[in-house]
């Protein structure tokens, strides 16, 4: 009887651990914060992503430097307190990116496609933006993203 209780107890502990592991499937960024859902509504439909948030100077400055290529469904959303002309570069960023500049209402202002890796050349937004989304190079074309398309995320107020 004691052996059966031990087996049952071991099974119960195993089941609890498995359930706990399944409940923690949340994906985290490099700093341990949960990735946030974001979608882009283009002419080809709504495309969902999970994004890291760069919302302070240190995170915005580091961005995707020294990082491996982004998966198709991932990105980094840079958040600025006010809208204005933004300019990004690719210093120490080993992989080409698409850079989408976004206005406070969530509308894409402009897209810099296939930004050159490791370049210090400024890439301007060509309009007021308070959000900047970085995606794997070529992803904007794959989903048909164009200036004027809507980006859905709580940061933007349509």
mmCIF file with all atom_site columns, C-alpha atoms in Angstrom:
data_model
loop_
_atom_site.group_PDB
_atom_site.id
_atom_site.type_symbol
_atom_site.label_atom_id
_atom_site.label_alt_id
_atom_site.label_comp_id
_atom_site.label_asym_id
_atom_site.label_entity_id
_atom_site.label_seq_id
_atom_site.pdbx_PDB_ins_code
_atom_site.Cartn_x
_atom_site.Cartn_y
_atom_site.Cartn_z
_atom_site.occupancy
_atom_site.B_iso_or_equiv
_atom_site.pdbx_formal_charge
_atom_site.auth_seq_id
_atom_site.auth_comp_id
_atom_site.auth_asym_id
_atom_site.auth_atom_id
_atom_site.pdbx_PDB_model_num
ATOM 1   C CA . UNK A 1 1   ? 0.000  0.000  0.000   1.00 0.00 ? 1   UNK A CA 1
ATOM 2   C CA . UNK A 1 2   ? 2.853  2.406  0.857   1.00 0.00 ? 2   UNK A CA 1
ATOM 3   C CA . UNK A 1 3   ? 4.409  1.703  -2.552  1.00 0.00 ? 3   UNK A CA 1
ATOM 4   C CA . UNK A 1 4   ? 1.144  2.603  -4.348  1.00 0.00 ? 4   UNK A CA 1
ATOM 5   C CA . UNK A 1 5   ? 0.945  5.895  -2.442  1.00 0.00 ? 5   UNK A CA 1
ATOM 6   C CA . UNK A 1 6   ? 4.512  6.732  -3.441  1.00 0.00 ? 6   UNK A CA 1
ATOM 7   C CA . UNK A 1 7   ? 3.747  5.971  -7.061  1.00 0.00 ? 7   UNK A CA 1
ATOM 8   C CA . UNK A 1 8   ? 0.577  8.063  -6.917  1.00 0.00 ? 8   UNK A CA 1
ATOM 9   C CA . UNK A 1 9   ? 2.449  10.912 -5.226  1.00 0.00 ? 9   UNK A CA 1
ATOM 10  C CA . UNK A 1 10  ? 5.235  10.760 -7.830  1.00 0.00 ? 10  UNK A CA 1
ATOM 11  C CA . UNK A 1 11  ? 2.664  10.750 -10.627 1.00 0.00 ? 11  UNK A CA 1
ATOM 12  C CA . UNK A 1 12  ? 0.805  13.701 -9.059  1.00 0.00 ? 12  UNK A CA 1
ATOM 13  C CA . UNK A 1 13  ? 4.045  15.700 -8.772  1.00 0.00 ? 13  UNK A CA 1
ATOM 14  C CA . UNK A 1 14  ? 4.971  14.877 -12.358 1.00 0.00 ? 14  UNK A CA 1
ATOM 15  C CA . UNK A 1 15  ? 1.509  15.915 -13.603 1.00 0.00 ? 15  UNK A CA 1
ATOM 16  C CA . UNK A 1 16  ? 1.659  19.170 -11.631 1.00 0.00 ? 16  UNK A CA 1
ATOM 17  C CA . UNK A 1 17  ? 5.104  19.979 -13.025 1.00 0.00 ? 17  UNK A CA 1
ATOM 18  C CA . UNK A 1 18  ? 3.957  19.226 -16.580 1.00 0.00 ? 18  UNK A CA 1
ATOM 19  C CA . UNK A 1 19  ? 0.853  21.394 -16.179 1.00 0.00 ? 19  UNK A CA 1
ATOM 20  C CA . UNK A 1 20  ? 2.971  24.214 -14.768 1.00 0.00 ? 20  UNK A CA 1
ATOM 21  C CA . UNK A 1 21  ? 5.398  23.990 -17.694 1.00 0.00 ? 21  UNK A CA 1
ATOM 22  C CA . UNK A 1 22  ? 2.527  24.077 -20.172 1.00 0.00 ? 22  UNK A CA 1
ATOM 23  C CA . UNK A 1 23  ? 1.036  27.140 -18.484 1.00 0.00 ? 23  UNK A CA 1
ATOM 24  C CA . UNK A 1 24  ? 4.341  29.006 -18.883 1.00 0.00 ? 24  UNK A CA 1
ATOM 25  C CA . UNK A 1 25  ? 4.528  28.993 -22.672 1.00 0.00 ? 25  UNK A CA 1
ATOM 26  C CA . UNK A 1 26  ? 4.726  32.787 -22.723 1.00 0.00 ? 26  UNK A CA 1
ATOM 27  C CA . UNK A 1 27  ? 7.544  33.998 -24.973 1.00 0.00 ? 27  UNK A CA 1
ATOM 28  C CA . UNK A 1 28  ? 9.982  36.460 -23.400 1.00 0.00 ? 28  UNK A CA 1
ATOM 29  C CA . UNK A 1 29  ? 12.379 39.038 -24.824 1.00 0.00 ? 29  UNK A CA 1
ATOM 30  C CA . UNK A 1 30  ? 16.087 39.154 -23.944 1.00 0.00 ? 30  UNK A CA 1
ATOM 31  C CA . UNK A 1 31  ? 15.309 41.109 -20.766 1.00 0.00 ? 31  UNK A CA 1
ATOM 32  C CA . UNK A 1 32  ? 12.738 38.566 -19.592 1.00 0.00 ? 32  UNK A CA 1
ATOM 33  C CA . UNK A 1 33  ? 9.697  40.700 -20.466 1.00 0.00 ? 33  UNK A CA 1
ATOM 34  C CA . UNK A 1 34  ? 6.774  39.105 -22.351 1.00 0.00 ? 34  UNK A CA 1
ATOM 35  C CA . UNK A 1 35  ? 6.578  39.773 -26.078 1.00 0.00 ? 35  UNK A CA 1
ATOM 36  C CA . UNK A 1 36  ? 3.520  41.788 -27.051 1.00 0.00 ? 36  UNK A CA 1
ATOM 37  C CA . UNK A 1 37  ? 1.073  41.053 -29.891 1.00 0.00 ? 37  UNK A CA 1
ATOM 38  C CA . UNK A 1 38  ? 0.996  43.481 -32.813 1.00 0.00 ? 38  UNK A CA 1
ATOM 39  C CA . UNK A 1 39  ? -0.671 43.185 -36.201 1.00 0.00 ? 39  UNK A CA 1
ATOM 40  C CA . UNK A 1 40  ? -0.384 44.925 -39.533 1.00 0.00 ? 40  UNK A CA 1
ATOM 41  C CA . UNK A 1 41  ? -3.497 45.235 -41.680 1.00 0.00 ? 41  UNK A CA 1
ATOM 42  C CA . UNK A 1 42  ? -2.486 45.411 -45.331 1.00 0.00 ? 42  UNK A CA 1
ATOM 43  C CA . UNK A 1 43  ? -4.229 44.775 -48.638 1.00 0.00 ? 43  UNK A CA 1
ATOM 44  C CA . UNK A 1 44  ? -3.545 41.055 -48.153 1.00 0.00 ? 44  UNK A CA 1
ATOM 45  C CA . UNK A 1 45  ? -5.155 40.827 -44.697 1.00 0.00 ? 45  UNK A CA 1
ATOM 46  C CA . UNK A 1 46  ? -4.139 41.013 -41.056 1.00 0.00 ? 46  UNK A CA 1
ATOM 47  C CA . UNK A 1 47  ? -0.655 39.760 -40.205 1.00 0.00 ? 47  UNK A CA 1
ATOM 48  C CA . UNK A 1 48  ? 0.204  38.957 -36.579 1.00 0.00 ? 48  UNK A CA 1
ATOM 49  C CA . UNK A 1 49  ? 3.558  39.417 -34.878 1.00 0.00 ? 49  UNK A CA 1
ATOM 50  C CA . UNK A 1 50  ? 5.050  39.191 -31.401 1.00 0.00 ? 50  UNK A CA 1
ATOM 51  C CA . UNK A 1 51  ? 7.263  42.173 -30.662 1.00 0.00 ? 51  UNK A CA 1
ATOM 52  C CA . UNK A 1 52  ? 9.847  43.237 -28.151 1.00 0.00 ? 52  UNK A CA 1
ATOM 53  C CA . UNK A 1 53  ? 9.275  46.741 -26.845 1.00 0.00 ? 53  UNK A CA 1
ATOM 54  C CA . UNK A 1 54  ? 12.046 49.354 -26.859 1.00 0.00 ? 54  UNK A CA 1
ATOM 55  C CA . UNK A 1 55  ? 10.507 52.129 -24.778 1.00 0.00 ? 55  UNK A CA 1
ATOM 56  C CA . UNK A 1 56  ? 13.457 53.744 -23.018 1.00 0.00 ? 56  UNK A CA 1
ATOM 57  C CA . UNK A 1 57  ? 16.715 55.258 -24.249 1.00 0.00 ? 57  UNK A CA 1
ATOM 58  C CA . UNK A 1 58  ? 18.875 52.231 -23.392 1.00 0.00 ? 58  UNK A CA 1
ATOM 59  C CA . UNK A 1 59  ? 16.587 49.748 -25.191 1.00 0.00 ? 59  UNK A CA 1
ATOM 60  C CA . UNK A 1 60  ? 16.097 52.086 -28.160 1.00 0.00 ? 60  UNK A CA 1
ATOM 61  C CA . UNK A 1 61  ? 19.855 52.599 -28.486 1.00 0.00 ? 61  UNK A CA 1
ATOM 62  C CA . UNK A 1 62  ? 20.654 48.872 -28.373 1.00 0.00 ? 62  UNK A CA 1
ATOM 63  C CA . UNK A 1 63  ? 17.767 47.757 -30.573 1.00 0.00 ? 63  UNK A CA 1
ATOM 64  C CA . UNK A 1 64  ? 18.624 44.593 -32.486 1.00 0.00 ? 64  UNK A CA 1
ATOM 65  C CA . UNK A 1 65  ? 22.404 45.075 -32.368 1.00 0.00 ? 65  UNK A CA 1
ATOM 66  C CA . UNK A 1 66  ? 24.461 41.869 -32.221 1.00 0.00 ? 66  UNK A CA 1
ATOM 67  C CA . UNK A 1 67  ? 21.335 39.714 -32.594 1.00 0.00 ? 67  UNK A CA 1
ATOM 68  C CA . UNK A 1 68  ? 20.547 36.709 -34.813 1.00 0.00 ? 68  UNK A CA 1
ATOM 69  C CA . UNK A 1 69  ? 17.987 37.089 -37.624 1.00 0.00 ? 69  UNK A CA 1
ATOM 70  C CA . UNK A 1 70  ? 14.379 37.637 -36.588 1.00 0.00 ? 70  UNK A CA 1
ATOM 71  C CA . UNK A 1 71  ? 11.842 34.871 -37.202 1.00 0.00 ? 71  UNK A CA 1
ATOM 72  C CA . UNK A 1 72  ? 9.000  35.730 -39.607 1.00 0.00 ? 72  UNK A CA 1
ATOM 73  C CA . UNK A 1 73  ? 6.521  36.434 -36.800 1.00 0.00 ? 73  UNK A CA 1
ATOM 74  C CA . UNK A 1 74  ? 8.801  38.589 -34.612 1.00 0.00 ? 74  UNK A CA 1
ATOM 75  C CA . UNK A 1 75  ? 9.857  42.204 -34.488 1.00 0.00 ? 75  UNK A CA 1
ATOM 76  C CA . UNK A 1 76  ? 10.893 45.073 -32.275 1.00 0.00 ? 76  UNK A CA 1
ATOM 77  C CA . UNK A 1 77  ? 8.640  48.085 -31.675 1.00 0.00 ? 77  UNK A CA 1
ATOM 78  C CA . UNK A 1 78  ? 10.436 51.297 -30.711 1.00 0.00 ? 78  UNK A CA 1
ATOM 79  C CA . UNK A 1 79  ? 8.173  53.676 -28.831 1.00 0.00 ? 79  UNK A CA 1
ATOM 80  C CA . UNK A 1 80  ? 8.863  57.415 -28.609 1.00 0.00 ? 80  UNK A CA 1
ATOM 81  C CA . UNK A 1 81  ? 6.939  59.784 -26.309 1.00 0.00 ? 81  UNK A CA 1
ATOM 82  C CA . UNK A 1 82  ? 6.205  62.289 -29.090 1.00 0.00 ? 82  UNK A CA 1
ATOM 83  C CA . UNK A 1 83  ? 5.867  62.120 -32.853 1.00 0.00 ? 83  UNK A CA 1
ATOM 84  C CA . UNK A 1 84  ? 8.574  63.692 -34.946 1.00 0.00 ? 84  UNK A CA 1
ATOM 85  C CA . UNK A 1 85  ? 11.046 62.993 -37.722 1.00 0.00 ? 85  UNK A CA 1
ATOM 86  C CA . UNK A 1 86  ? 12.835 59.763 -36.756 1.00 0.00 ? 86  UNK A CA 1
ATOM 87  C CA . UNK A 1 87  ? 16.078 58.412 -38.142 1.00 0.00 ? 87  UNK A CA 1
ATOM 88  C CA . UNK A 1 88  ? 17.567 54.964 -37.594 1.00 0.00 ? 88  UNK A CA 1
ATOM 89  C CA . UNK A 1 89  ? 20.835 53.325 -38.544 1.00 0.00 ? 89  UNK A CA 1
ATOM 90  C CA . UNK A 1 90  ? 22.037 49.734 -38.648 1.00 0.00 ? 90  UNK A CA 1
ATOM 91  C CA . UNK A 1 91  ? 25.258 50.044 -36.600 1.00 0.00 ? 91  UNK A CA 1
ATOM 92  C CA . UNK A 1 92  ? 26.298 46.637 -35.209 1.00 0.00 ? 92  UNK A CA 1
ATOM 93  C CA . UNK A 1 93  ? 23.130 45.063 -36.627 1.00 0.00 ? 93  UNK A CA 1
ATOM 94  C CA . UNK A 1 94  ? 24.346 42.031 -38.589 1.00 0.00 ? 94  UNK A CA 1
ATOM 95  C CA . UNK A 1 95  ? 21.094 41.259 -40.424 1.00 0.00 ? 95  UNK A CA 1
ATOM 96  C CA . UNK A 1 96  ? 19.144 43.299 -42.921 1.00 0.00 ? 96  UNK A CA 1
ATOM 97  C CA . UNK A 1 97  ? 15.827 44.664 -41.660 1.00 0.00 ? 97  UNK A CA 1
ATOM 98  C CA . UNK A 1 98  ? 12.674 46.351 -42.921 1.00 0.00 ? 98  UNK A CA 1
ATOM 99  C CA . UNK A 1 99  ? 12.062 49.514 -40.878 1.00 0.00 ? 99  UNK A CA 1
ATOM 100 C CA . UNK A 1 100 ? 8.462  50.737 -40.697 1.00 0.00 ? 100 UNK A CA 1
ATOM 101 C CA . UNK A 1 101 ? 7.873  54.252 -39.373 1.00 0.00 ? 101 UNK A CA 1
ATOM 102 C CA . UNK A 1 102 ? 4.434  54.643 -37.762 1.00 0.00 ? 102 UNK A CA 1
ATOM 103 C CA . UNK A 1 103 ? 2.402  57.719 -36.759 1.00 0.00 ? 103 UNK A CA 1
ATOM 104 C CA . UNK A 1 104 ? 0.490  58.090 -33.436 1.00 0.00 ? 104 UNK A CA 1
ATOM 105 C CA . UNK A 1 105 ? -2.715 56.722 -35.038 1.00 0.00 ? 105 UNK A CA 1
ATOM 106 C CA . UNK A 1 106 ? -0.915 53.540 -36.109 1.00 0.00 ? 106 UNK A CA 1
ATOM 107 C CA . UNK A 1 107 ? -0.641 54.423 -39.803 1.00 0.00 ? 107 UNK A CA 1
ATOM 108 C CA . UNK A 1 108 ? 2.575  53.480 -41.606 1.00 0.00 ? 108 UNK A CA 1
ATOM 109 C CA . UNK A 1 109 ? 4.354  56.699 -42.647 1.00 0.00 ? 109 UNK A CA 1
ATOM 110 C CA . UNK A 1 110 ? 7.162  55.071 -44.644 1.00 0.00 ? 110 UNK A CA 1
ATOM 111 C CA . UNK A 1 111 ? 9.053  51.807 -45.032 1.00 0.00 ? 111 UNK A CA 1
ATOM 112 C CA . UNK A 1 112 ? 12.808 51.428 -45.457 1.00 0.00 ? 112 UNK A CA 1
ATOM 113 C CA . UNK A 1 113 ? 13.219 48.001 -47.051 1.00 0.00 ? 113 UNK A CA 1
ATOM 114 C CA . UNK A 1 114 ? 16.307 45.792 -46.755 1.00 0.00 ? 114 UNK A CA 1
ATOM 115 C CA . UNK A 1 115 ? 18.321 48.238 -44.645 1.00 0.00 ? 115 UNK A CA 1
ATOM 116 C CA . UNK A 1 116 ? 22.035 47.583 -45.071 1.00 0.00 ? 116 UNK A CA 1
ATOM 117 C CA . UNK A 1 117 ? 23.545 45.626 -42.149 1.00 0.00 ? 117 UNK A CA 1
ATOM 118 C CA . UNK A 1 118 ? 26.222 47.323 -40.015 1.00 0.00 ? 118 UNK A CA 1
ATOM 119 C CA . UNK A 1 119 ? 25.704 50.691 -41.737 1.00 0.00 ? 119 UNK A CA 1
ATOM 120 C CA . UNK A 1 120 ? 25.939 54.071 -39.992 1.00 0.00 ? 120 UNK A CA 1
ATOM 121 C CA . UNK A 1 121 ? 23.975 55.768 -42.764 1.00 0.00 ? 121 UNK A CA 1
ATOM 122 C CA . UNK A 1 122 ? 20.870 57.469 -41.312 1.00 0.00 ? 122 UNK A CA 1
ATOM 123 C CA . UNK A 1 123 ? 17.523 56.156 -42.590 1.00 0.00 ? 123 UNK A CA 1
ATOM 124 C CA . UNK A 1 124 ? 14.916 58.937 -42.169 1.00 0.00 ? 124 UNK A CA 1
ATOM 125 C CA . UNK A 1 125 ? 11.202 58.450 -41.579 1.00 0.00 ? 125 UNK A CA 1
ATOM 126 C CA . UNK A 1 126 ? 10.259 61.203 -44.063 1.00 0.00 ? 126 UNK A CA 1
ATOM 127 C CA . UNK A 1 127 ? 7.390  62.244 -41.811 1.00 0.00 ? 127 UNK A CA 1
ATOM 128 C CA . UNK A 1 128 ? 6.327  62.453 -38.183 1.00 0.00 ? 128 UNK A CA 1
ATOM 129 C CA . UNK A 1 129 ? 6.427  59.084 -36.400 1.00 0.00 ? 129 UNK A CA 1
ATOM 130 C CA . UNK A 1 130 ? 6.381  58.018 -32.773 1.00 0.00 ? 130 UNK A CA 1
ATOM 131 C CA . UNK A 1 131 ? 6.646  54.289 -33.467 1.00 0.00 ? 131 UNK A CA 1
ATOM 132 C CA . UNK A 1 132 ? 9.210  52.329 -35.435 1.00 0.00 ? 132 UNK A CA 1
ATOM 133 C CA . UNK A 1 133 ? 8.810  48.642 -36.183 1.00 0.00 ? 133 UNK A CA 1
ATOM 134 C CA . UNK A 1 134 ? 11.757 46.507 -37.249 1.00 0.00 ? 134 UNK A CA 1
ATOM 135 C CA . UNK A 1 135 ? 11.035 43.245 -39.072 1.00 0.00 ? 135 UNK A CA 1
ATOM 136 C CA . UNK A 1 136 ? 13.167 40.715 -40.922 1.00 0.00 ? 136 UNK A CA 1
ATOM 137 C CA . UNK A 1 137 ? 14.213 42.127 -44.317 1.00 0.00 ? 137 UNK A CA 1
ATOM 138 C CA . UNK A 1 138 ? 11.671 41.326 -47.019 1.00 0.00 ? 138 UNK A CA 1
ATOM 139 C CA . UNK A 1 139 ? 8.823  40.760 -44.565 1.00 0.00 ? 139 UNK A CA 1
ATOM 140 C CA . UNK A 1 140 ? 7.055  44.052 -45.447 1.00 0.00 ? 140 UNK A CA 1
ATOM 141 C CA . UNK A 1 141 ? 6.826  42.990 -49.106 1.00 0.00 ? 141 UNK A CA 1
ATOM 142 C CA . UNK A 1 142 ? 5.747  39.453 -48.170 1.00 0.00 ? 142 UNK A CA 1
ATOM 143 C CA . UNK A 1 143 ? 2.715  40.772 -46.296 1.00 0.00 ? 143 UNK A CA 1
ATOM 144 C CA . UNK A 1 144 ? 2.058  43.600 -48.761 1.00 0.00 ? 144 UNK A CA 1
ATOM 145 C CA . UNK A 1 145 ? 2.644  46.392 -46.202 1.00 0.00 ? 145 UNK A CA 1
ATOM 146 C CA . UNK A 1 146 ? 2.450  49.904 -47.654 1.00 0.00 ? 146 UNK A CA 1
ATOM 147 C CA . UNK A 1 147 ? 2.455  53.466 -46.298 1.00 0.00 ? 147 UNK A CA 1
ATOM 148 C CA . UNK A 1 148 ? -1.038 54.208 -44.995 1.00 0.00 ? 148 UNK A CA 1
ATOM 149 C CA . UNK A 1 149 ? -1.642 50.644 -43.760 1.00 0.00 ? 149 UNK A CA 1
ATOM 150 C CA . UNK A 1 150 ? -2.766 50.209 -40.147 1.00 0.00 ? 150 UNK A CA 1
ATOM 151 C CA . UNK A 1 151 ? -0.584 48.856 -37.333 1.00 0.00 ? 151 UNK A CA 1
ATOM 152 C CA . UNK A 1 152 ? -2.598 47.570 -34.380 1.00 0.00 ? 152 UNK A CA 1
ATOM 153 C CA . UNK A 1 153 ? -0.993 47.758 -30.937 1.00 0.00 ? 153 UNK A CA 1
ATOM 154 C CA . UNK A 1 154 ? -2.162 49.451 -27.713 1.00 0.00 ? 154 UNK A CA 1
ATOM 155 C CA . UNK A 1 155 ? 0.604  52.061 -28.103 1.00 0.00 ? 155 UNK A CA 1
ATOM 156 C CA . UNK A 1 156 ? -1.215 53.552 -31.109 1.00 0.00 ? 156 UNK A CA 1
ATOM 157 C CA . UNK A 1 157 ? -4.549 55.375 -30.885 1.00 0.00 ? 157 UNK A CA 1
ATOM 158 C CA . UNK A 1 158 ? -6.454 55.086 -34.211 1.00 0.00 ? 158 UNK A CA 1
#
